[in-house]
CSV table of C-alpha atoms and ligand atoms in Angstrom, one decimal:
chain,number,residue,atom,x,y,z
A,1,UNK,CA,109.9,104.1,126.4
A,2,UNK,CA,108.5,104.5,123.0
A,3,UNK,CA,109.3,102.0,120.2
A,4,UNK,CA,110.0,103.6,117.1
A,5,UNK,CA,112.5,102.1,115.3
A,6,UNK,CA,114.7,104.4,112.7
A,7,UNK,CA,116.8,102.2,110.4
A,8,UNK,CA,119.2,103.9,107.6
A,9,UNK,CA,119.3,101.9,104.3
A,10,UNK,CA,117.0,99.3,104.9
A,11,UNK,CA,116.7,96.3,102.6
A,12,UNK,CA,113.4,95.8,101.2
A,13,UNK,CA,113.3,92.4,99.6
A,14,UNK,CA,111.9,91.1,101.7
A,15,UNK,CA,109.1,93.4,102.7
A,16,UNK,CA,107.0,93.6,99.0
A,17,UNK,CA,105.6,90.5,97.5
A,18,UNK,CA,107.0,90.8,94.3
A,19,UNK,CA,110.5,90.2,96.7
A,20,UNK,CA,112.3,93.1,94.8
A,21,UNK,CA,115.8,94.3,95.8
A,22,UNK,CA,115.4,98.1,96.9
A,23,UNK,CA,116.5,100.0,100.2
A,24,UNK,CA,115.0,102.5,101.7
A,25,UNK,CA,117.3,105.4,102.9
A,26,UNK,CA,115.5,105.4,105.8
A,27,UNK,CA,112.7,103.1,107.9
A,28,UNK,CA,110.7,104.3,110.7
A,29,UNK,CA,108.6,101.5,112.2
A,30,UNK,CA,105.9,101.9,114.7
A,31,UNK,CA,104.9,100.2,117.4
A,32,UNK,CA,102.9,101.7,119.8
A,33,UNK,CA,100.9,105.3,119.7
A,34,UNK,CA,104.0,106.7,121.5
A,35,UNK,CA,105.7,106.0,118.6
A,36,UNK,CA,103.1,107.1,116.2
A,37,UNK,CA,103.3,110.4,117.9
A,38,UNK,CA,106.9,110.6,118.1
A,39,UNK,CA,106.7,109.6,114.6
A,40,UNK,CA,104.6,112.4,113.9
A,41,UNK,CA,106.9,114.8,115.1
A,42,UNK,CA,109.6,114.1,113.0
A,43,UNK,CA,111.1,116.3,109.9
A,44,UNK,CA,110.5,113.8,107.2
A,45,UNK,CA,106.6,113.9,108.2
A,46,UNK,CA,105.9,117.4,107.4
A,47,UNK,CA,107.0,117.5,103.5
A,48,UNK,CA,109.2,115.3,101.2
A,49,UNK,CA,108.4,112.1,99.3
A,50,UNK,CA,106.7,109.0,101.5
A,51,UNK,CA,106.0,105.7,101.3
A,52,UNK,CA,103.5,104.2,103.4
A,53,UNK,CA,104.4,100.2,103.6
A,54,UNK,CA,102.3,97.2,104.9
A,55,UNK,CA,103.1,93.9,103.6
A,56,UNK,CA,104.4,95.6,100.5
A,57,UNK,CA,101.3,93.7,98.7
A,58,UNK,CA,100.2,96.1,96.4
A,59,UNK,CA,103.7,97.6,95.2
A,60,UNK,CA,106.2,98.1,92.6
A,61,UNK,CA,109.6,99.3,93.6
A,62,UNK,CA,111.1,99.7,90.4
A,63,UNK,CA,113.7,101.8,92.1
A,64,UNK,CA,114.6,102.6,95.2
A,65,UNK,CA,112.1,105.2,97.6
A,66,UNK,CA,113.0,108.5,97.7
A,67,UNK,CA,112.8,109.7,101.7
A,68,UNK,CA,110.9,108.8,104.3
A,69,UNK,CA,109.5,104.5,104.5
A,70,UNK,CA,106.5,104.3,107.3
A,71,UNK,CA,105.6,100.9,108.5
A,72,UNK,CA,103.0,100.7,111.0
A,73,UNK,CA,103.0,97.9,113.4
A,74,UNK,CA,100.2,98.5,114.8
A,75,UNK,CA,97.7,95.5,115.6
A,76,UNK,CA,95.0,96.1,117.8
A,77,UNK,CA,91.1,95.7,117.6
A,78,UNK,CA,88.6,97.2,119.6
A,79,UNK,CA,84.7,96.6,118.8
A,80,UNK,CA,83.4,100.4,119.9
A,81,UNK,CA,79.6,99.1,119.6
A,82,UNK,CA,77.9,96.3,119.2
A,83,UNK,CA,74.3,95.2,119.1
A,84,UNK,CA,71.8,92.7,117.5
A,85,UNK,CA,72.1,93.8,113.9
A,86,UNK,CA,75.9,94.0,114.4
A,87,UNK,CA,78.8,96.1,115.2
A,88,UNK,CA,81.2,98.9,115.0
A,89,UNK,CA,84.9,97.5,115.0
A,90,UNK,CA,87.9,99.4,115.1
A,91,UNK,CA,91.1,97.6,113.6
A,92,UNK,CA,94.5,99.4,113.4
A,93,UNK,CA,96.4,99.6,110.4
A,94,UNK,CA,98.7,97.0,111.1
A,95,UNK,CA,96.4,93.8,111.7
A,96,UNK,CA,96.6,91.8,109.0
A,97,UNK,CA,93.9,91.6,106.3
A,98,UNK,CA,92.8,87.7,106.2
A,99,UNK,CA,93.6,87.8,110.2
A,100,UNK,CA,91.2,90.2,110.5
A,101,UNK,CA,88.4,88.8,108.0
A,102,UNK,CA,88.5,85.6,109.9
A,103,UNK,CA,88.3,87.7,113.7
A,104,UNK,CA,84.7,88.8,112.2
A,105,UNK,CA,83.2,86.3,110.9
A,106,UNK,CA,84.5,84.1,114.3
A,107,UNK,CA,82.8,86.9,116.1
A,108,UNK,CA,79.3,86.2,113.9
A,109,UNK,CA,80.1,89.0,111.7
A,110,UNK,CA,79.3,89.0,108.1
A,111,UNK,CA,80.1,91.3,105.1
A,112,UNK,CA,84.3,90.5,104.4
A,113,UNK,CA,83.2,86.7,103.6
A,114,UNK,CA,84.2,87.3,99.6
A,115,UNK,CA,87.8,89.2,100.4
A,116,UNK,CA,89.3,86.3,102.1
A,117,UNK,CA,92.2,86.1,101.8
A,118,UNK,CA,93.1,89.0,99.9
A,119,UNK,CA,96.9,89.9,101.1
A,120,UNK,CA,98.2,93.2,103.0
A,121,UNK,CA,96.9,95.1,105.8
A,122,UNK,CA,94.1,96.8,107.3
A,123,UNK,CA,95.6,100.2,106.7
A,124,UNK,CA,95.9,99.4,102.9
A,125,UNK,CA,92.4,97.9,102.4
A,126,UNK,CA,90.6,101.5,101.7
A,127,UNK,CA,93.6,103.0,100.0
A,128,UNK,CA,92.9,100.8,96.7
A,129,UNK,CA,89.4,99.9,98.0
A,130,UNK,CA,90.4,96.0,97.9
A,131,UNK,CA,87.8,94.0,96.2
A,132,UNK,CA,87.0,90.6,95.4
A,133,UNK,CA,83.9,88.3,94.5
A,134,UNK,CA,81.2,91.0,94.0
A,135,UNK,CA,82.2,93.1,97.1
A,136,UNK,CA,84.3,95.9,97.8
A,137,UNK,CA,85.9,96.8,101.1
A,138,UNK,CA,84.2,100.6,101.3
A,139,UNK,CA,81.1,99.3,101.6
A,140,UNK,CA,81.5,98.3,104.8
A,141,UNK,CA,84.0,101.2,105.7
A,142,UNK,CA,82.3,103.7,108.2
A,143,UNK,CA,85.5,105.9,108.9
A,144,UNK,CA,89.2,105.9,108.1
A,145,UNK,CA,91.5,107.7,110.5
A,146,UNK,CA,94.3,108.7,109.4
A,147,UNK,CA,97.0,111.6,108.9
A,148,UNK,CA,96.7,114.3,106.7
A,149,UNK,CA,100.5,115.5,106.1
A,150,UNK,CA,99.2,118.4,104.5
A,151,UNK,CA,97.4,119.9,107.7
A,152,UNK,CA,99.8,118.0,110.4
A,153,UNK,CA,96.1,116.6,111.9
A,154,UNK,CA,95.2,113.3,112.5
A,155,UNK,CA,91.3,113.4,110.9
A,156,UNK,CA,88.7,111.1,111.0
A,157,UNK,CA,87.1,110.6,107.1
A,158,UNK,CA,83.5,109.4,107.0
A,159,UNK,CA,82.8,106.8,104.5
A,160,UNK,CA,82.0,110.0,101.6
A,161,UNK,CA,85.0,111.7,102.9
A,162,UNK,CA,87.1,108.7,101.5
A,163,UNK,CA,86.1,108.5,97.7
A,164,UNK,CA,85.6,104.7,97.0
A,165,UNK,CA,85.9,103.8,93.8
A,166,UNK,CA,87.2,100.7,91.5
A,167,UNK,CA,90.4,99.7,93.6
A,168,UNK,CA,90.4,104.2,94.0
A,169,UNK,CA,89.9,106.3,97.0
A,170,UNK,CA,91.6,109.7,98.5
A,171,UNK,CA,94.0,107.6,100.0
A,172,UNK,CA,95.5,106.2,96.7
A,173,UNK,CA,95.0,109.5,94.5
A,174,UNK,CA,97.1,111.6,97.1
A,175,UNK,CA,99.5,108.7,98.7
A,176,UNK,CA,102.1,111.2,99.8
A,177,UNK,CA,99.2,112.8,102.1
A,178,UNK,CA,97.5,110.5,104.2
A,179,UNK,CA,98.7,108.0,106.2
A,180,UNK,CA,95.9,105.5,107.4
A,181,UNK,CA,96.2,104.5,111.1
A,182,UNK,CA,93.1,102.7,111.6
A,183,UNK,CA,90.0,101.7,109.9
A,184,UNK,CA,86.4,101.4,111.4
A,185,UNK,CA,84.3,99.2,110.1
A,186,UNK,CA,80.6,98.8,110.3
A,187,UNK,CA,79.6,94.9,110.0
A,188,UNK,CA,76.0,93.1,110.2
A,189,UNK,CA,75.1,90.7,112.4
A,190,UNK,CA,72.9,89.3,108.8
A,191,UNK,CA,73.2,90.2,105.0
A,192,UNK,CA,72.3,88.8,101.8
A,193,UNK,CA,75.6,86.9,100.9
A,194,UNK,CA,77.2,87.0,98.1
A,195,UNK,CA,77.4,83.8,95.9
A,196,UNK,CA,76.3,84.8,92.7
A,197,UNK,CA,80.1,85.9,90.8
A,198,UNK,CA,81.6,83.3,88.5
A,199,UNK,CA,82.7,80.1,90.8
A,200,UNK,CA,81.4,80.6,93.8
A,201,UNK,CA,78.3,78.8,93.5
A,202,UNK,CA,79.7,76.2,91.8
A,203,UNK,CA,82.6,76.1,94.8
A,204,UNK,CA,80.0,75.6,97.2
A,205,UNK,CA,78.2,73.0,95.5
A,206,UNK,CA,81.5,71.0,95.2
A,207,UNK,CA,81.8,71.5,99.0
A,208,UNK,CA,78.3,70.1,99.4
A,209,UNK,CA,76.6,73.0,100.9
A,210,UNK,CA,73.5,74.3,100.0
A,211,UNK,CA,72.4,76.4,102.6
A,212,UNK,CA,75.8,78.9,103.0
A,213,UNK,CA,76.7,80.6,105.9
A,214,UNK,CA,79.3,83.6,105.7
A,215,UNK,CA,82.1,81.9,106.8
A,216,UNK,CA,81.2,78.9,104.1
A,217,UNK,CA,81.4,81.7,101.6
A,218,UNK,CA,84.6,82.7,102.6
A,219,UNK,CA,85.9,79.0,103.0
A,220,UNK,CA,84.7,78.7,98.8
A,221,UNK,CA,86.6,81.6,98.2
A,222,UNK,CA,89.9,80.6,100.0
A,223,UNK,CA,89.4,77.2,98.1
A,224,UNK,CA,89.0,79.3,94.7
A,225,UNK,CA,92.0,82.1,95.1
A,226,UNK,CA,94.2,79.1,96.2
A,227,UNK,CA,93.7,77.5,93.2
A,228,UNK,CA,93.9,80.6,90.2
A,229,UNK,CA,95.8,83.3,91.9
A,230,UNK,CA,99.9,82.2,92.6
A,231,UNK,CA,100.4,82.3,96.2
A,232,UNK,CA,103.1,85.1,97.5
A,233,UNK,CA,104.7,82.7,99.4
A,234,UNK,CA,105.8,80.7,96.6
A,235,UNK,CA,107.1,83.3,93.9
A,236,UNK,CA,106.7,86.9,93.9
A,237,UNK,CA,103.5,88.5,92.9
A,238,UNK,CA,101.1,91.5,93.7
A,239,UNK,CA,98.0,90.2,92.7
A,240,UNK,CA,96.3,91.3,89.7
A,241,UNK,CA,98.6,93.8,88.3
A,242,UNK,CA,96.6,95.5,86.1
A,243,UNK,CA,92.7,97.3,86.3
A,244,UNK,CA,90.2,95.9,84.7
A,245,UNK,CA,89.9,98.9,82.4
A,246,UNK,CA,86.6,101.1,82.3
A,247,UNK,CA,85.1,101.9,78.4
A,248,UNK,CA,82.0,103.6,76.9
A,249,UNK,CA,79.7,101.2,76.6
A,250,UNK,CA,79.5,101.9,73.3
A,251,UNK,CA,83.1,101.1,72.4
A,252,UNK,CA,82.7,97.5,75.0
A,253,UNK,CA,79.8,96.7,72.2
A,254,UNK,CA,81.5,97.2,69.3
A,255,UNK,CA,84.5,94.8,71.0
A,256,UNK,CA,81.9,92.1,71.6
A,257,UNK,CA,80.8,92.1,67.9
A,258,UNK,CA,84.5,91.5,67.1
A,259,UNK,CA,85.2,89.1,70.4
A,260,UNK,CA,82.0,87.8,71.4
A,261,UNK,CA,84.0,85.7,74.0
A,262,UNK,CA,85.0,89.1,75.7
A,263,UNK,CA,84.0,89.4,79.4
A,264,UNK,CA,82.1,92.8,80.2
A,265,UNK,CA,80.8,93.5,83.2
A,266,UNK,CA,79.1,96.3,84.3
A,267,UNK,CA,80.6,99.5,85.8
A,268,UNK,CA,79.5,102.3,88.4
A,269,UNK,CA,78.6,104.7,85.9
A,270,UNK,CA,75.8,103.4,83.8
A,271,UNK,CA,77.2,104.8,80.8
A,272,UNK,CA,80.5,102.9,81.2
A,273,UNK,CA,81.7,98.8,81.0
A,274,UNK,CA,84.5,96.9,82.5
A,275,UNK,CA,86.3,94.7,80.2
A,276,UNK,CA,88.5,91.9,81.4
A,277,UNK,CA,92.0,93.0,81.4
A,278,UNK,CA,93.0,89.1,81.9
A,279,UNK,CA,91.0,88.5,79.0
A,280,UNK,CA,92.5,90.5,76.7
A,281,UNK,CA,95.7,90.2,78.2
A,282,UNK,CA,95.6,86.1,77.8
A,283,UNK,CA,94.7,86.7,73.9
A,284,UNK,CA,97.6,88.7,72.7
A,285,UNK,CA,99.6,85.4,74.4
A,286,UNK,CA,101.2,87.2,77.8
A,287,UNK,CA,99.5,84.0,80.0
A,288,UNK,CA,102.8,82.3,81.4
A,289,UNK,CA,105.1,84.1,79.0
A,290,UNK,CA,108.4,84.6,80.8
A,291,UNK,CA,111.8,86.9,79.9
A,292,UNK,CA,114.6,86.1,82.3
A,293,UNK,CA,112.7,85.8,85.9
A,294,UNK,CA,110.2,88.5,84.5
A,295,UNK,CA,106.9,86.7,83.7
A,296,UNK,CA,103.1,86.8,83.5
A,297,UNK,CA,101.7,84.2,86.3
A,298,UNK,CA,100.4,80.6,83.8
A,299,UNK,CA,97.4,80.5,86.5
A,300,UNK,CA,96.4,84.2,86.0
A,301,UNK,CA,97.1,86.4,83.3
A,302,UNK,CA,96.4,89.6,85.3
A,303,UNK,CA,99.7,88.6,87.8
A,304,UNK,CA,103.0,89.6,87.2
A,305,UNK,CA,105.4,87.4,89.0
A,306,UNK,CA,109.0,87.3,89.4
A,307,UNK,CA,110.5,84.0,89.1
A,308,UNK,CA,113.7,84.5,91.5
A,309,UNK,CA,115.6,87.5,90.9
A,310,UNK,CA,113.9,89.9,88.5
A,311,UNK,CA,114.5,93.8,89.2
A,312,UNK,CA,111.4,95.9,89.6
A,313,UNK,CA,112.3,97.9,86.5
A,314,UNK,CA,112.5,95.0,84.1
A,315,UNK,CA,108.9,93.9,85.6
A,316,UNK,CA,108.0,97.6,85.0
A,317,UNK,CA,109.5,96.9,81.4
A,318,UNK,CA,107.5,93.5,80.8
A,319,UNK,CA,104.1,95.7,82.2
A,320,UNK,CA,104.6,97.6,79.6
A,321,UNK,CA,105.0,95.7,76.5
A,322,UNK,CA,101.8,93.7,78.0
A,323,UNK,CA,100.0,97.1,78.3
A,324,UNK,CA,101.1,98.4,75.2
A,325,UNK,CA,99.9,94.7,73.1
A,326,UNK,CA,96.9,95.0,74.6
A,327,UNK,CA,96.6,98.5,73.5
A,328,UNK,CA,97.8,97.9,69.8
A,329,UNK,CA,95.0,94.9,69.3
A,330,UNK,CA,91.7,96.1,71.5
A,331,UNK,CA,92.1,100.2,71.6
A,332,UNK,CA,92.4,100.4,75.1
A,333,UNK,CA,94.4,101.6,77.8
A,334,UNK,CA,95.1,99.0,80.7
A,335,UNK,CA,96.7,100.7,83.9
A,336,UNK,CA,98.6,99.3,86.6
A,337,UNK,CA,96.9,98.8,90.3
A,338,UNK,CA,99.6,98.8,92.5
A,339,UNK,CA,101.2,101.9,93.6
A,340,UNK,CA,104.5,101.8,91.3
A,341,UNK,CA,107.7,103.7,93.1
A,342,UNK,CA,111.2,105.0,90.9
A,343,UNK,CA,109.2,105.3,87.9
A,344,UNK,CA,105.8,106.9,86.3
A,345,UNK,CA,103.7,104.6,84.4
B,401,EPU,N1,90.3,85.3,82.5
B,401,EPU,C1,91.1,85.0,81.4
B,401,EPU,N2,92.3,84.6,81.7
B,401,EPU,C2,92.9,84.5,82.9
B,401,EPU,C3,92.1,84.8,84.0
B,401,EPU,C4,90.8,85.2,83.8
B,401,EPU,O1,90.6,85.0,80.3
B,401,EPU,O2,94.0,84.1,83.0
B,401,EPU,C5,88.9,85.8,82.2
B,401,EPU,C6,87.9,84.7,82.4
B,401,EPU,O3,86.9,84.8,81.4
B,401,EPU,C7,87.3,84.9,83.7
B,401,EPU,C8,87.3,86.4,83.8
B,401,EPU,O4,88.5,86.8,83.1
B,401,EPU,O5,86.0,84.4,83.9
B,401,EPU,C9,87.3,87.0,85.2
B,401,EPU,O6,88.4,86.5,85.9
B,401,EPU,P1,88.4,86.6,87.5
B,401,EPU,O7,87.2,86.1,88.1
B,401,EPU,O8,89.7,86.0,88.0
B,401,EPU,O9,88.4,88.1,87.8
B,401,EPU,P2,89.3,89.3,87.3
B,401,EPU,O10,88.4,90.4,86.8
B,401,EPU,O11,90.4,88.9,86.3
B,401,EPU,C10,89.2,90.5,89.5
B,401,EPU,C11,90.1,91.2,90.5
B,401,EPU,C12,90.8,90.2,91.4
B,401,EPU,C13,89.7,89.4,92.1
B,401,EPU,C14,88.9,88.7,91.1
B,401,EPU,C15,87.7,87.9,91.7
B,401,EPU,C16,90.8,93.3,89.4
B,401,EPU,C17,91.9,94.0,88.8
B,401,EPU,N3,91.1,92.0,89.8
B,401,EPU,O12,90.0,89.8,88.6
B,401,EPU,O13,91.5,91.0,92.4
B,401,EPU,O14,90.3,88.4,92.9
B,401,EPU,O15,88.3,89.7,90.2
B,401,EPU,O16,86.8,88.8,92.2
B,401,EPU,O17,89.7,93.8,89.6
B,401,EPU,C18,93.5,92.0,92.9
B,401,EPU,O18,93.0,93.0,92.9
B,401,EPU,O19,94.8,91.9,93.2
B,401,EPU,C19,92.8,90.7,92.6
B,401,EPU,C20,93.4,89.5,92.5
């Protein structure tokens, strides 16, 4: 018998971590592969609007989802190949993030160390390229399988075929195409570890180590992100909300003549800078500024929070005003990074 589970008007407070009332018209969940391919088959797969939910980490709903909600249960991990300089693992889209972070390293596995604890699933990791603490997930990304809507296939994309870029991939720039089902990553056994970005040396110090393994990495960063990003579990957030915007490196020079405290960091494109959205954001006053249950997180200026019963539009709202401060004083555009539903930008 296959699992897939078809529910009309389905609440989903309490499946995004900013806990905003919405309902979806209708749920499919997934169990099994049965069900994937059942799934597959049905009429709201081949066209229509679709939104692809994990743990609802990286979302918005500032109304309610048109169509079509997909949420794939699906938890298994398979190591295809594995040798003295490491392995090829295979986790399915539903497996949770952290879960999975801490299977490798328990498995002698390095290169996830620095996104501990980053919420969400698998299947969402490559779609917004999660990153945290000097790495990004795509570098260790060897092939995404998912489904293409347009072509009804279910392909395999090698790590170029996916796109990675800041929090960007394929996945995110057509989300009403693909559906990720699973995610193989390529690990070493070995690698340089990370510990140079802001804190974590200093983390590991305070933990008296001086000689780091991955999984002490990944232990400073748990100890960090529990201490400056709110927890989901205790009021509604998604994480940084906004991108830490990308500028001519011209125009992030002339800002550090006027605000020689402003964080830049490099970018991809040699040409370009990253700013510090929390930065700027903090100096036009947003940090722990609250309207109703609509706030900006006092730990972290880049998270939104709701404080108990805030809608997703007058988050959206809030978003806005922040963007549009930070706009008016610095000259740049700050974007949102999770997928926003009911509303453009
Ligand atoms: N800062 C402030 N005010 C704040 C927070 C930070 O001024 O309230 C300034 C400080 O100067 C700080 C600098 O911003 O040194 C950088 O802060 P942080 O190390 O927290 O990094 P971030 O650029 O603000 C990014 C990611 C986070 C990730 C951290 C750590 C984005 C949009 N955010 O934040 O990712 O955890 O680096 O690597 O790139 C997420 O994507 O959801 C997320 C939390």
């Amino acid at each position: 018998m296959s699992s897939l589970r078809l529910l009309e008007h389905a609440p989903l407070v309490a499946r995004n971590t900013l806990r905003v009332p919405a309902t979806a018209p209708l749920l499919a969940q997934v169990r099994d592969r049965a069900a994937l391919e059942e799934l597959l088959g049905h009429a709201g797969m081949r066209g229509g609007p679709l939104l692809v939910l994990g743990e609802g980490s990286n979302l918005l709903l500032a109304g309610d989802p048109q169509g079509l909600v997909v949420q794939l249960d699906l938890r298994g991990i398979d190591v295809l190949h594995e040798g003295d300089d490491g392995a090829l693992v295979r986790a399915e889209a539903g497996v949770g993030w952290n879960d999975f972070v801490h299977w490798t390293l328990g498995r002698r596995l390095e290169g996830l160390e620095n996104l501990a604890l980053i919420p969400g699933h698998v299947g969402a990791a490559p779609v917004q390229n999660i990153g945290a603490y000097g790495t990004e997930v795509g570098e260790f990304v060897a092939t995404v399988e998912a489904f293409d809507r347009s072509s009804g296939q279910l392909c395999r994309l090698d790590h170029a075929a996916c796109g990675f870029a800041y929090r960007d991939s394929v996945f995110k720039r057509e989300p009403e195409r693909w559906i990720v089902v699973a995610v193989e990553f390529r690990l070493p056994r070995h690698h340089t570890l990370r510990t140079d970005y802001a804190g974590i040396g200093e983390e590991l110090a305070a933990m008296g180590i001086d000689r780091p393994r991955a999984a002490h990495v990944a232990e400073a960063v748990i100890r960090l992100r529990t201490r400056k990003l709110p927890d989901p579990a205790q009021i509604g957030n998604a994480g940084s909300f906004f991108k830490n915007p990308q500028v001519d490196a011209a125009l992030a020079a002339a800002l550090r003549v006027q605000y020689p405290q402003l964080p830049v960091y490099p970018a991809a494109d040699p040409a370009q800078r990253k700013l510090s959205a929390a930065w700027m954001i903090e100096a036009c006053g947003w940090k722990g500024h609250r309207e109703g249950d609509a706030g900006i997180s006092a730990q972290h200026s880049l998270v939104l929070v709701n404080h108990g019963h805030a809608t997703g539009a007058q988050l959206l709202e809030l978003a806005r005003r922040v963007a549009a401060s930070v706009r008016d004083r610095f000259g740049v555009a700050i974007e949102p990074e999770p997928r926003i539903i009911g509303a453009t930008w």
